[in-house]
Amino acid sequence: MQRGVLRRTMAWGSPLLGALLMVGGWAPPSSAQIAGGPEMVGSWTAPFEEGGANTPRCVPSSSPDDPEGFVVCKPAAQAVAVLPDGRIFYYNGLEGTENAEKGPSPAGKTAASARDSQVRVLDLRNGTPEFTTPTREQGTQPGRDDYHHEAQDDPFGVAGVPGRPGDGPVGTLAGMAGVPEQYPTAAPDDKVDNDDDWFCSDLISLPDGRVMVAGGSDWYMEPKVLDRNEGDSADLGGTELDGLRNTALFDPTTNTFRPGAPMKYYRWYPTMVGLPDGKVFVASGVTKLVKATQLGNVRRTETYDPVADTWTENYTGLASENALPLYPRLVLAPNGKIFYGTSGQMWSPFGQGADEALYSLQQFFNLETKEWEIIGPAPLGVSDSAFMVPLTLKAPYDKMDILKFGGSVGPPPGSWVATPLSTLTTIDADSNVTNKLTGTMNHARWFASGVLLPDGKVLAVGGADKDHSIDPSSEIAVRVPELYDPATGTWADVAPNARDRTYHNSAVLLPDMRVLFGGHTPLPPHYGGPNQDMGGPFANNDKDSSFEVWSPPYLHRGPRPRITHAQAGLAYGERFDLGTPEAGEIESVRLIKTPSPQHVIDPDQRALELTFTATGADSLEVAAPPTGVAAPPGYYYLVVNRKTDQGPVPSVARMVHVGPTADTAEAPQPFPDDPAAPADGSATPDADTSAGAATLKQADEVTGLRRRRGILS
Ligand SMILES: [Cu+2]
């Protein structure tokens, strides 16, 4: 969700933007030139989704609290985490916006129709997609309102108050001037079902295998004139939303949630990073979105201790504060500091923060001094919605190459058109930082996902030719993924996927070394009314609840090696035995962190190439990572690559825990040794002619009828 009120002033079809459109991205991406069989370009499954094509995509809501005619649709995977047992946890984005009223003046309608995200767990382990619904209500609802402030707390009403130091530039300046601390925003708790939306949260896999969701949205109308949720005949008012302090902890062993400790700051679009000691760092987010009085994002960071369930503010003085874009691209670097890679989510034609000029500076957060350290300007400045991922780390893990690709060049009012440029930033353990341009992508991409593969290549997949959030539904989907080869610094197209996945897509490496690609939760066209497809060449504007699975070229190169023995827990610095009948053919042994991306960020994505020696025809001795700086504690895929003339072929993963202590129990292997790609699933068409669409249409007509009746009676 964006600053829609501001953005609507950038009218669709304005001459300047029209010119950019013509220059930058009118031509639909072509897949005609892609040459090669699956051993070159991989292969995709057909899309599949919960319930398959025969289950309606949307059904009437069964909640008595929803207005009549309200529909609930299958969730799209905009946030995903692979669990230690190999299942896939995901949740929806922009829940409920299918119900936004049609017609002009849409401002308040998004807030009134928004709901808390639905959650699912997808199981692909036996080859047939199975979906289950963990009960999110267990544990996350009680106490939630403790983290909100009531409308009456705000003596200035909707204008807001100066705030607290750290909430944004205004709060910090007010604090320095001696103004007493006050909460900067005031969210009235008007609709319980949309006070804890995870759409704009971040999620992270904790070292013990639980998933933490932090931040998100509290939706409300401000001002509010009419509200269907309260029995009015229509929604009339302004959309507003606050960030959340809330955190929720999902336990995959029980499939239940419980609330975690709240953060100090309200954070909408924060970024979390796992630390060497197993704690979690959080930065940025905004306290209130549309009528923000803070003139910028949250300026202080916090650290979560998952054992004690406590958050601690990282603050020693003004150097602890910083201006960062929303969802800042962060990564734990080999010097033990958090690197900010000059990209994030930035919108609004008039700027996003009073201090946004600082977004183009590469910086470190020093976890020991709790201060930011400026490195210098990035070669291409700051970009909106680029993807950033470190390439495979090699022993002794004292140097990291970070690939950043795509996005649009910012800061606001930056470009509307996506860039095909990619850069490599190299950081060493002594904090030396160098930057260079690397290969140009074949397709400019805004909001593409990136997946680091076991052969060291990086898949760029999805996204659009221009910034959807500037004018939703004017973007053209990029359906041709491409692979970056670090050996040559070049990008090459691979097999096209089937569905448009522009805004809020997600891609993860599965434990069987395939790539799961899903999501797509667009904003309503031009910020008006409900989602509706505008027709070709523009990207599908309906949410897409389907997934597709890509089998990379390395799964088309003959037999896969097997791991017949590995221990469940690897201690830092130890050497461990790995059993494989293909010991003589093993080219490399890799650890790959279980992924947890959303909003095209996955700060914890990393892979390490481990050193090893063959100790027999069917055994290797392998060196575990030395420290938590090289490999933050948590669950990893352990894979071996067999050498072939066409390139490496990976095994499926054993799931191992990396941390301070060893565990000699046998490591679980969620997928069989040579699994087929998932089958037996199906999906409703993206031009939705399904029974679900008919249900939606019918519900829409019923709503309209009831509304007319309500108005008439
Ligand atoms: Cu978003």
XYZ file of C-alpha atoms and ligand atoms in Angstrom:
714
model
C 0.000 0.000 0.000
C 1.287 3.394 -0.829
C 0.663 7.015 -0.221
C -2.248 6.773 -2.545
C -3.661 10.150 -1.762
C -0.481 11.867 -2.856
C 0.112 9.534 -5.718
C -3.162 10.210 -7.380
C -1.889 13.654 -8.166
C 0.459 11.969 -10.665
C -2.220 11.595 -13.235
C -2.091 8.638 -15.592
C -1.303 9.918 -19.034
C 0.520 13.062 -18.016
C 2.873 14.108 -20.831
C 6.098 13.576 -18.892
C 5.184 10.155 -17.646
C 3.750 9.247 -20.997
C 7.065 10.063 -22.582
C 8.897 7.917 -20.054
C 6.514 5.098 -20.764
C 7.141 5.262 -24.491
C 10.904 5.391 -24.054
C 11.314 2.992 -21.236
C 9.056 0.091 -21.430
C 6.239 -0.104 -23.871
C 7.434 -3.228 -25.627
C 6.165 -6.346 -23.924
C 8.992 -8.662 -22.961
C 9.666 -11.162 -25.657
C 10.412 -14.785 -24.985
C 10.758 -15.761 -28.624
C 14.556 -15.585 -28.614
C 15.091 -17.861 -25.635
C 17.062 -20.759 -26.964
C 17.935 -24.077 -25.462
C 16.314 -27.056 -23.862
C 15.584 -27.497 -20.176
C 19.264 -28.256 -19.546
C 19.875 -24.625 -20.542
C 16.746 -22.767 -19.415
C 15.066 -25.067 -16.883
C 11.377 -25.911 -16.852
C 8.258 -24.695 -15.044
C 5.293 -26.569 -13.632
C 1.824 -25.331 -14.454
C 0.444 -22.921 -11.842
C -1.295 -24.545 -8.875
C -3.186 -23.085 -5.936
C -5.088 -23.965 -2.792
C -8.180 -25.971 -3.667
C -7.215 -26.100 -7.343
C -9.141 -24.728 -10.282
C -12.398 -26.292 -9.176
C -12.593 -24.325 -5.945
C -13.835 -20.762 -6.317
C -11.107 -18.212 -5.841
C -13.411 -16.052 -3.743
C -16.361 -17.008 -1.554
C -18.810 -14.931 0.510
C -17.419 -14.100 3.956
C -18.834 -16.164 6.809
C -17.934 -13.504 9.373
C -21.004 -11.830 10.882
C -18.859 -8.714 11.314
C -18.379 -8.213 7.582
C -20.789 -6.177 5.465
C -23.207 -8.177 3.358
C -21.702 -9.363 0.106
C -18.152 -9.231 1.450
C -15.965 -11.917 -0.134
C -12.896 -13.741 1.117
C -10.376 -14.863 -1.496
C -7.567 -17.376 -1.506
C -4.434 -15.712 -0.141
C -1.530 -14.858 -2.423
C 1.986 -15.574 -1.174
C 3.475 -12.140 -0.716
C 5.515 -13.246 2.342
C 7.037 -16.724 2.591
C 9.284 -18.653 4.968
C 10.573 -22.205 4.508
C 10.177 -24.020 7.842
C 12.758 -26.437 9.337
C 10.529 -29.380 8.376
C 10.494 -28.285 4.731
C 6.947 -26.924 4.684
C 6.256 -23.394 3.444
C 4.642 -20.731 5.610
C 3.046 -17.808 3.773
C 0.611 -14.972 4.149
C -1.419 -12.657 1.993
C -1.019 -9.004 1.072
C -3.727 -6.382 0.733
C -6.277 -8.740 2.266
C -9.862 -7.797 1.494
C -9.242 -5.093 -1.082
C -11.351 -7.077 -3.571
C -14.218 -5.600 -1.574
C -13.304 -1.965 -2.070
C -16.266 -0.146 -3.493
C -16.295 0.783 -7.137
C -16.523 4.303 -8.342
C -14.656 7.540 -7.855
C -13.365 8.898 -4.570
C -11.772 5.648 -3.458
C -9.767 7.203 -0.678
C -11.372 5.624 2.365
C -12.536 2.477 0.677
C -9.248 0.633 0.879
C -9.042 1.083 4.643
C -12.650 0.036 5.163
C -12.282 -3.109 3.071
C -8.842 -4.117 4.404
C -8.577 -7.131 6.713
C -5.831 -8.958 8.605
C -3.767 -11.221 6.338
C -4.735 -14.852 5.964
C -1.973 -17.364 6.651
C -1.330 -20.762 5.084
C 1.183 -23.585 5.252
C 1.984 -25.334 1.963
C 3.391 -28.852 1.977
C 5.111 -30.068 -1.201
C 7.045 -32.906 0.400
C 5.108 -35.781 -1.126
C 4.841 -34.170 -4.565
C 1.199 -33.137 -4.310
C 0.553 -29.610 -3.035
C -1.309 -29.647 0.292
C -2.499 -26.500 2.032
C -3.408 -26.057 5.690
C -4.627 -23.052 7.643
C -2.982 -22.441 11.008
C -5.306 -20.563 13.303
C -3.800 -17.155 13.413
C -6.333 -16.039 15.986
C -4.743 -18.270 18.603
C -2.420 -16.078 20.521
C -1.995 -13.047 18.365
C -5.225 -11.282 19.139
C -5.261 -10.976 22.968
C -3.421 -7.935 24.178
C -3.161 -6.518 20.711
C -4.896 -3.311 21.628
C -2.294 -2.674 24.298
C 0.028 -1.736 21.473
C -2.287 0.805 19.973
C -3.016 4.221 21.241
C -6.527 5.477 21.397
C -7.764 8.376 19.339
C -8.444 10.380 22.436
C -4.781 10.174 23.372
C -4.032 12.645 20.625
C -4.890 16.198 21.688
C -4.183 17.453 18.192
C -6.643 15.076 16.539
C -5.820 13.951 13.048
C -3.058 16.522 12.748
C -0.895 14.403 15.005
C 1.564 15.479 17.660
C 5.305 16.162 17.682
C 6.036 12.565 18.637
C 8.965 10.959 20.397
C 12.662 11.103 19.569
C 13.345 8.255 17.156
C 9.869 8.178 15.631
C 11.096 10.398 12.818
C 12.938 13.666 12.249
C 10.166 15.739 13.807
C 10.048 13.690 16.987
C 13.801 13.841 17.390
C 13.949 17.598 16.791
C 11.046 18.168 19.159
C 12.795 16.095 21.805
C 15.975 18.133 21.414
C 13.920 21.301 21.831
C 12.552 20.011 25.105
C 9.054 19.140 23.923
C 7.677 16.302 26.086
C 7.435 12.896 24.380
C 4.108 12.066 22.810
C 2.955 9.339 20.497
C 3.094 10.756 16.990
C -0.089 9.176 15.699
C -3.429 8.048 16.948
C -5.130 5.014 15.447
C -8.707 4.625 16.532
C -9.415 0.924 17.064
C -12.416 1.048 14.825
C -12.389 -2.349 13.129
C -10.871 -5.237 15.019
C -10.431 -7.371 11.894
C -7.959 -4.972 10.308
C -5.945 -3.794 13.297
C -3.212 -6.391 12.933
C -2.587 -6.767 9.214
C 0.763 -8.372 8.403
C 0.833 -7.114 4.849
C 3.414 -4.474 5.703
C 5.297 -6.472 8.336
C 8.585 -8.287 7.976
C 9.141 -11.943 8.860
C 12.265 -13.824 9.891
C 13.206 -17.398 10.774
C 14.522 -17.424 14.339
C 17.471 -19.664 15.313
C 15.115 -22.161 16.998
C 12.994 -22.585 13.857
C 10.077 -20.382 14.841
C 9.014 -17.616 12.468
C 8.612 -14.099 13.829
C 6.365 -11.547 12.156
C 7.015 -7.953 13.257
C 5.196 -4.728 12.455
C 2.432 -4.355 9.897
C -0.647 -2.212 9.438
C -3.543 -0.899 11.454
C -6.066 0.301 8.875
C -8.660 2.951 9.578
C -10.561 5.770 7.963
C -9.451 9.231 8.937
C -11.521 11.255 8.656
C -14.453 8.862 8.641
C -17.832 9.899 7.262
C -19.536 6.611 6.347
C -18.381 3.070 7.121
C -19.975 -0.139 5.836
C -18.337 -1.972 8.727
C -20.620 0.007 11.016
C -23.762 -0.574 8.993
C -23.584 2.502 6.795
C -24.629 2.136 3.194
C -21.203 3.066 1.819
C -17.625 3.859 2.759
C -16.719 7.508 2.720
C -13.606 9.025 4.224
C -9.853 8.985 3.942
C -7.650 5.904 4.098
C -5.114 5.935 6.868
C -2.880 3.369 8.457
C -0.341 3.151 11.219
C 2.617 0.870 11.626
C 2.371 -1.759 14.342
C 4.577 -2.526 17.329
C 3.120 -6.040 17.373
C 5.128 -9.191 16.885
C 3.809 -12.734 16.477
C 5.701 -15.996 16.861
C 4.718 -19.031 14.765
C 5.794 -22.389 16.125
C 5.964 -24.941 13.277
C 5.975 -27.871 15.706
C 2.482 -26.959 16.944
C 1.243 -24.814 14.007
C 0.182 -22.118 16.466
C 1.018 -18.495 17.125
C 1.655 -16.585 20.252
C 2.276 -12.864 20.636
C 5.888 -11.775 21.075
C 7.068 -8.715 22.935
C 6.094 -5.480 21.175
C 8.732 -3.218 19.649
C 9.141 0.274 21.073
C 8.410 1.923 17.705
C 5.432 1.557 15.380
C 6.854 0.130 12.191
C 5.115 -0.125 8.805
C 7.623 -1.639 6.298
C 10.510 -2.463 8.677
C 13.465 -4.714 7.786
C 14.759 -7.430 10.115
C 18.203 -9.048 9.965
C 19.477 -12.099 11.891
C 22.599 -11.360 13.939
C 25.700 -13.484 14.732
C 24.443 -14.162 18.273
C 20.962 -15.227 17.176
C 19.302 -11.942 18.019
C 17.317 -9.943 15.462
C 17.962 -6.378 14.337
C 15.124 -4.176 13.070
C 15.372 -0.842 11.254
C 13.075 1.686 9.592
C 9.331 1.522 9.077
C 7.008 4.457 9.503
C 4.624 5.289 12.340
C 1.829 6.728 10.240
C 1.667 6.612 6.497
C -0.546 9.062 4.693
C -0.865 12.061 6.980
C 2.516 11.474 8.568
C 3.603 14.348 10.754
C 7.072 12.927 11.283
C 8.386 13.955 7.832
C 10.265 10.692 7.560
C 10.635 7.138 8.805
C 11.504 5.694 12.203
C 15.111 6.712 12.849
C 16.104 4.293 15.597
C 16.798 0.586 15.523
C 15.996 -2.146 18.027
C 17.324 -5.622 18.768
C 15.210 -8.634 19.716
C 16.397 -11.389 22.024
C 14.379 -14.495 21.073
C 15.330 -16.330 24.277
C 14.255 -13.574 26.659
C 11.489 -12.284 24.329
C 12.608 -8.671 24.777
C 13.355 -5.754 22.473
C 16.150 -3.300 23.295
C 16.532 0.076 21.646
C 19.972 0.617 20.069
C 20.651 4.158 21.156
C 23.632 6.009 22.550
C 23.159 9.394 20.877
C 22.274 11.036 17.596
C 24.698 8.816 15.651
C 22.377 5.921 16.519
C 19.642 7.512 14.404
C 19.441 7.387 10.649
C 17.288 8.212 7.662
C 16.505 5.017 5.751
C 13.896 4.226 3.118
C 11.121 1.813 3.978
C 12.170 -1.855 3.790
C 15.823 -0.797 3.608
C 18.076 -3.377 1.915
C 20.310 -4.637 4.728
C 22.744 -7.520 5.128
C 25.120 -8.760 7.828
C 28.590 -8.128 6.350
C 31.880 -10.010 7.049
C 33.020 -7.181 9.345
C 30.143 -8.035 11.677
C 28.290 -4.824 10.855
C 24.915 -4.326 9.159
C 25.387 -2.955 5.649
C 22.748 -0.663 4.144
C 22.775 -1.071 0.338
C 21.009 2.120 -0.835
C 17.678 0.670 -1.845
C 14.268 0.409 -0.288
C 10.656 1.198 -0.996
C 10.189 4.843 -1.857
C 7.205 6.515 -3.325
C 5.292 9.734 -3.522
C 6.199 12.345 -6.084
C 6.914 14.967 -3.470
C 9.486 12.980 -1.572
C 9.317 10.433 1.152
C 11.284 12.044 3.920
C 12.691 15.464 4.688
C 16.042 13.717 5.087
C 15.813 11.408 2.062
C 19.036 12.721 0.492
C 20.820 10.443 2.978
C 19.238 7.349 1.390
C 21.930 7.289 -1.322
C 24.787 6.806 1.134
C 26.114 3.314 1.753
C 26.375 2.857 5.502
C 27.183 0.382 8.234
C 25.399 -0.013 11.536
C 28.034 -0.891 14.110
C 26.384 -3.311 16.539
C 29.011 -2.655 19.209
C 28.920 1.138 19.288
C 25.248 1.202 18.216
C 26.122 3.943 15.728
C 25.776 4.358 11.970
C 28.978 4.823 9.968
C 28.838 6.486 6.554
C 30.829 4.711 3.833
C 30.022 7.048 0.950
C 27.668 7.567 -1.984
C 26.626 4.481 -3.945
C 27.566 4.471 -7.655
C 23.961 4.648 -8.861
C 22.620 6.458 -5.823
C 19.499 5.062 -4.203
C 17.015 2.862 -6.013
C 13.423 1.888 -5.350
C 12.567 -1.826 -5.111
C 15.893 -3.258 -6.226
C 16.755 -6.767 -5.055
C 19.942 -7.297 -3.064
C 21.598 -10.639 -2.328
C 25.114 -11.681 -1.291
C 26.781 -14.179 -3.628
C 28.034 -17.496 -2.251
C 30.614 -16.907 0.473
C 33.876 -18.811 0.229
C 36.204 -19.813 3.080
C 37.543 -18.080 5.111
C 34.352 -16.005 4.686
C 36.157 -12.682 5.058
C 34.809 -11.139 1.840
C 31.267 -10.713 0.540
C 30.135 -9.785 -2.975
C 26.657 -8.290 -2.902
C 24.611 -8.295 -6.100
C 21.936 -5.640 -6.458
C 19.736 -5.531 -9.530
C 16.780 -3.727 -11.005
C 14.447 -1.283 -9.330
C 13.998 2.274 -10.446
C 16.464 5.025 -9.802
C 15.471 7.336 -6.970
C 15.170 9.068 -4.564
C 11.618 10.402 -4.972
C 10.546 11.757 -7.319
C 12.683 9.137 -9.020
C 12.116 7.324 -12.228
C 8.892 5.507 -12.997
C 10.690 3.193 -15.372
C 12.593 0.118 -14.224
C 16.325 -0.184 -14.773
C 18.160 -3.276 -16.072
C 21.356 -2.281 -14.254
C 23.073 -4.409 -11.662
C 25.967 -3.664 -9.340
C 28.418 -5.643 -7.238
C 29.506 -4.288 -3.878
C 32.423 -6.054 -2.194
C 32.884 -5.764 1.562
C 35.722 -7.357 3.491
C 36.309 -8.109 7.155
C 38.327 -4.894 7.513
C 35.350 -2.787 6.332
C 36.849 -2.036 2.902
C 34.038 -1.412 0.435
C 34.322 -1.326 -3.358
C 31.595 -0.983 -5.965
C 31.341 -1.769 -9.637
C 28.741 -2.210 -12.315
C 28.237 -5.781 -13.434
C 26.189 -7.275 -16.285
C 23.109 -5.484 -17.535
C 19.946 -7.572 -17.344
C 18.098 -8.454 -20.531
C 14.912 -7.044 -18.978
C 14.515 -3.975 -16.837
C 12.747 -5.080 -13.677
C 11.020 -3.225 -10.910
C 10.105 -5.414 -7.895
C 11.817 -8.598 -9.049
C 12.643 -11.396 -6.636
C 16.104 -12.934 -6.418
C 17.117 -16.463 -5.474
C 20.693 -17.556 -4.829
C 21.006 -21.079 -6.223
C 23.262 -23.960 -5.083
C 25.428 -23.593 -8.199
C 26.208 -19.991 -7.234
C 24.030 -18.385 -9.900
C 21.267 -15.916 -9.017
C 17.770 -16.122 -10.459
C 15.977 -12.821 -11.075
C 12.284 -13.539 -11.520
C 9.098 -11.546 -11.810
C 8.562 -7.849 -11.525
C 7.423 -5.251 -14.006
C 8.811 -2.813 -16.523
C 7.870 0.136 -14.344
C 6.899 1.102 -10.833
C 3.433 -0.320 -10.188
C 3.024 1.799 -7.088
C 3.244 5.063 -9.040
C 0.274 4.137 -11.214
C -1.100 0.647 -10.498
C -2.093 -1.375 -13.551
C -0.055 0.667 -15.997
C 2.844 -1.770 -15.650
C 3.704 -4.651 -17.971
C 4.784 -7.875 -16.327
C 8.205 -9.352 -17.036
C 7.613 -13.059 -17.494
C 11.100 -14.006 -18.604
C 13.351 -14.772 -15.641
C 17.086 -14.608 -16.027
C 20.175 -16.056 -14.402
C 23.237 -14.139 -13.264
C 26.474 -16.039 -13.606
C 29.108 -14.687 -11.186
C 31.848 -16.374 -13.233
C 31.147 -14.201 -16.271
C 29.215 -11.309 -14.737
C 26.438 -11.759 -17.289
C 22.706 -12.423 -17.310
C 20.969 -15.019 -19.504
C 17.252 -15.553 -20.073
C 15.662 -18.790 -18.900
C 12.281 -20.381 -19.534
C 9.349 -17.960 -19.128
C 6.925 -18.508 -16.279
C 3.164 -18.463 -16.844
C 1.725 -15.780 -14.599
C 2.127 -12.045 -14.179
C 3.746 -11.494 -10.807
C 4.584 -7.845 -10.479
C 3.727 -6.354 -7.110
C 4.286 -8.432 -3.957
C 5.603 -11.586 -5.561
C 7.867 -14.017 -3.715
C 10.421 -16.629 -4.747
C 12.202 -19.159 -2.541
C 14.647 -21.996 -2.980
C 12.950 -25.205 -1.849
C 14.791 -27.975 0.023
C 14.737 -30.001 -3.210
C 16.652 -27.128 -4.930
C 13.709 -26.118 -7.090
C 12.376 -22.556 -6.950
C 8.868 -21.821 -5.705
C 7.494 -18.636 -7.260
C 4.191 -17.149 -6.146
C 2.342 -14.077 -5.042
C 1.068 -11.005 -6.846
C -1.150 -8.648 -4.903
C -1.553 -5.535 -6.997
C -3.139 -2.300 -5.919
C -6.432 -1.347 -7.568
C -6.018 0.251 -11.013
C -4.891 3.851 -10.716
C -5.750 3.670 -6.993
C -9.480 3.474 -7.645
C -12.083 0.941 -6.474
C -11.600 -2.820 -6.417
C -8.957 -4.805 -8.287
C -9.896 -5.319 -11.926
C -7.936 -6.366 -14.937
C -7.338 -3.603 -17.485
C -6.545 -6.067 -20.265
C -3.382 -6.540 -22.294
C -0.644 -5.519 -22.425
C -0.979 -4.434 -18.813
C -0.285 -6.821 -15.976
C -3.103 -8.804 -14.442
C -4.657 -6.667 -11.714
C -6.291 -9.540 -9.800
C -4.486 -11.111 -6.899
C -2.856 -14.361 -7.922
C -2.998 -17.092 -5.293
C -1.137 -19.588 -7.453
C 2.424 -20.889 -7.322
C 4.746 -22.106 -10.047
C 7.817 -24.268 -9.517
C 10.948 -23.944 -11.613
C 13.337 -26.835 -12.070
C 16.649 -25.102 -12.834
C 18.995 -26.337 -15.565
C 20.998 -28.294 -12.975
C 18.078 -30.688 -12.503
C 18.268 -31.611 -16.195
C 21.866 -32.825 -16.147
C 21.571 -36.421 -15.078
C 21.537 -38.184 -11.720
C 21.658 -36.198 -8.524
C 24.140 -37.004 -5.772
C 22.774 -38.209 -2.444
C 23.550 -37.422 1.164
C 23.318 -40.661 3.150
C 24.504 -39.209 6.436
C 24.738 -35.781 8.042
C 24.363 -34.659 11.614
C 21.432 -32.452 12.603
C 23.404 -29.723 14.326
C 26.714 -28.184 13.212
C 28.779 -26.324 15.804
C 30.860 -23.347 14.715
C 34.395 -24.384 13.813
C 33.867 -28.148 14.020
C 34.628 -30.709 11.349
C 31.849 -33.152 10.630
C 31.366 -36.319 8.597
C 29.112 -36.299 5.565
C 28.099 -39.571 3.935
C 27.592 -39.643 0.156
C 27.994 -42.560 -2.268
C 29.237 -40.018 -4.823
C 32.124 -38.823 -2.646
C 34.596 -39.008 -5.519
C 32.470 -36.767 -7.746
C 31.599 -34.047 -5.260
C 32.630 -30.618 -6.460
C 31.335 -28.555 -3.554
C 29.443 -28.688 -0.249
C 27.124 -25.805 0.542
C 25.033 -24.392 3.338
C 22.105 -22.213 2.273
C 20.004 -20.343 4.840
C 16.315 -21.229 4.789
C 14.685 -18.286 3.004
C 12.079 -15.874 4.391
C 11.423 -13.182 1.772
C 8.663 -10.637 1.412
C 8.327 -7.399 -0.562
C 11.442 -8.451 -2.533
C 13.692 -8.309 0.501
C 15.380 -11.297 2.126
C 18.255 -9.872 4.173
C 19.139 -13.280 5.612
C 19.525 -15.044 2.274
C 23.070 -16.415 2.155
C 25.037 -19.433 1.009
C 28.441 -20.700 2.117
C 30.775 -23.014 0.267
C 32.319 -25.295 2.903
C 35.820 -26.731 2.628
C 36.031 -30.535 2.682
C 38.261 -33.510 2.083
C 37.234 -36.946 0.856
C 37.864 -39.478 3.614
C 36.654 -42.550 1.722
C 34.643 -43.692 -1.284
C 31.450 -42.643 0.451
C 32.449 -40.064 3.016
C 33.698 -36.517 3.304
C 35.014 -34.521 6.211
C 33.588 -31.021 6.078
C 34.454 -27.830 7.961
C 31.485 -26.070 9.551
C 31.369 -22.245 9.367
C 33.729 -20.649 11.875
C 31.446 -18.041 13.408
C 28.006 -16.505 13.519
C 29.298 -13.640 11.387
C 29.872 -16.096 8.541
C 26.665 -18.020 9.265
C 24.155 -16.529 11.721
C 22.605 -19.300 13.844
C 19.549 -21.051 12.499
C 18.427 -23.631 9.987
C 20.253 -24.190 6.711
C 20.021 -26.473 3.710
C 23.080 -28.735 3.505
C 23.685 -29.845 -0.097
C 26.463 -31.435 -2.114
C 27.102 -30.684 -5.786
C 28.193 -33.420 -8.178
C 30.588 -32.295 -10.879
C 29.488 -32.749 -14.499
C 30.672 -31.362 -17.818
C 27.565 -29.167 -18.022
C 27.972 -27.802 -14.509
C 27.197 -28.861 -10.956
C 24.204 -31.013 -10.018
C 22.953 -30.570 -6.430
C 21.545 -33.131 -4.021
C 18.329 -32.415 -2.188
C 18.925 -30.744 1.170
C 19.382 -32.156 4.590
C 18.044 -29.615 7.108
C 20.790 -28.772 9.562
C 20.993 -26.348 12.435
C 24.088 -24.159 12.572
C 25.020 -22.592 15.897
C 27.201 -22.786 18.989
C 26.411 -26.439 19.766
C 26.535 -29.676 17.778
C 23.760 -32.253 17.537
C 24.825 -35.691 16.343
C 21.310 -36.951 15.677
C 20.663 -37.671 11.995
C 19.659 -34.546 10.061
C 16.162 -34.696 8.572
C 15.695 -34.714 4.808
C 12.204 -33.379 3.998
C 12.239 -34.362 0.309
C 13.149 -37.755 -1.199
C 16.450 -38.068 -3.038
C 15.216 -37.435 -6.544
C 11.765 -35.897 -6.261
C 9.689 -35.053 -9.282
C 8.391 -31.509 -9.616
C 5.075 -31.044 -7.761
C 2.095 -32.334 -9.714
C -1.641 -32.876 -9.327
C -2.341 -29.226 -8.624
C -4.239 -26.689 -10.690
C -5.155 -23.028 -10.531
C -7.999 -20.770 -11.534
C -7.133 -18.881 -14.736
C -5.621 -15.459 -14.251
C -8.326 -14.020 -16.436
C -10.713 -15.229 -13.812
C -13.627 -16.935 -15.516
C -13.946 -19.450 -12.701
C -16.848 -20.183 -10.448
C -15.029 -17.938 -7.985
C -15.347 -14.982 -10.301
C -19.021 -15.725 -10.751
C -19.404 -15.838 -6.974
C -17.629 -12.544 -6.678
C -19.765 -10.985 -9.370
C -22.908 -12.328 -7.772
C -21.813 -11.075 -4.360
C -21.062 -7.718 -5.918
C -24.526 -7.526 -7.411
C -26.117 -8.554 -4.119
C -24.118 -5.883 -2.324
C -25.182 -3.304 -4.850
C -28.794 -4.383 -4.579
C -28.747 -4.284 -0.797
C -27.047 -0.949 -0.850
C -29.647 0.453 -3.196
C -32.361 -0.996 -0.997
C -30.702 0.504 2.060
C -30.558 3.862 0.412
C -34.154 3.630 -0.775
C -35.686 2.451 2.506
Cu 3.839 -3.088 -0.584
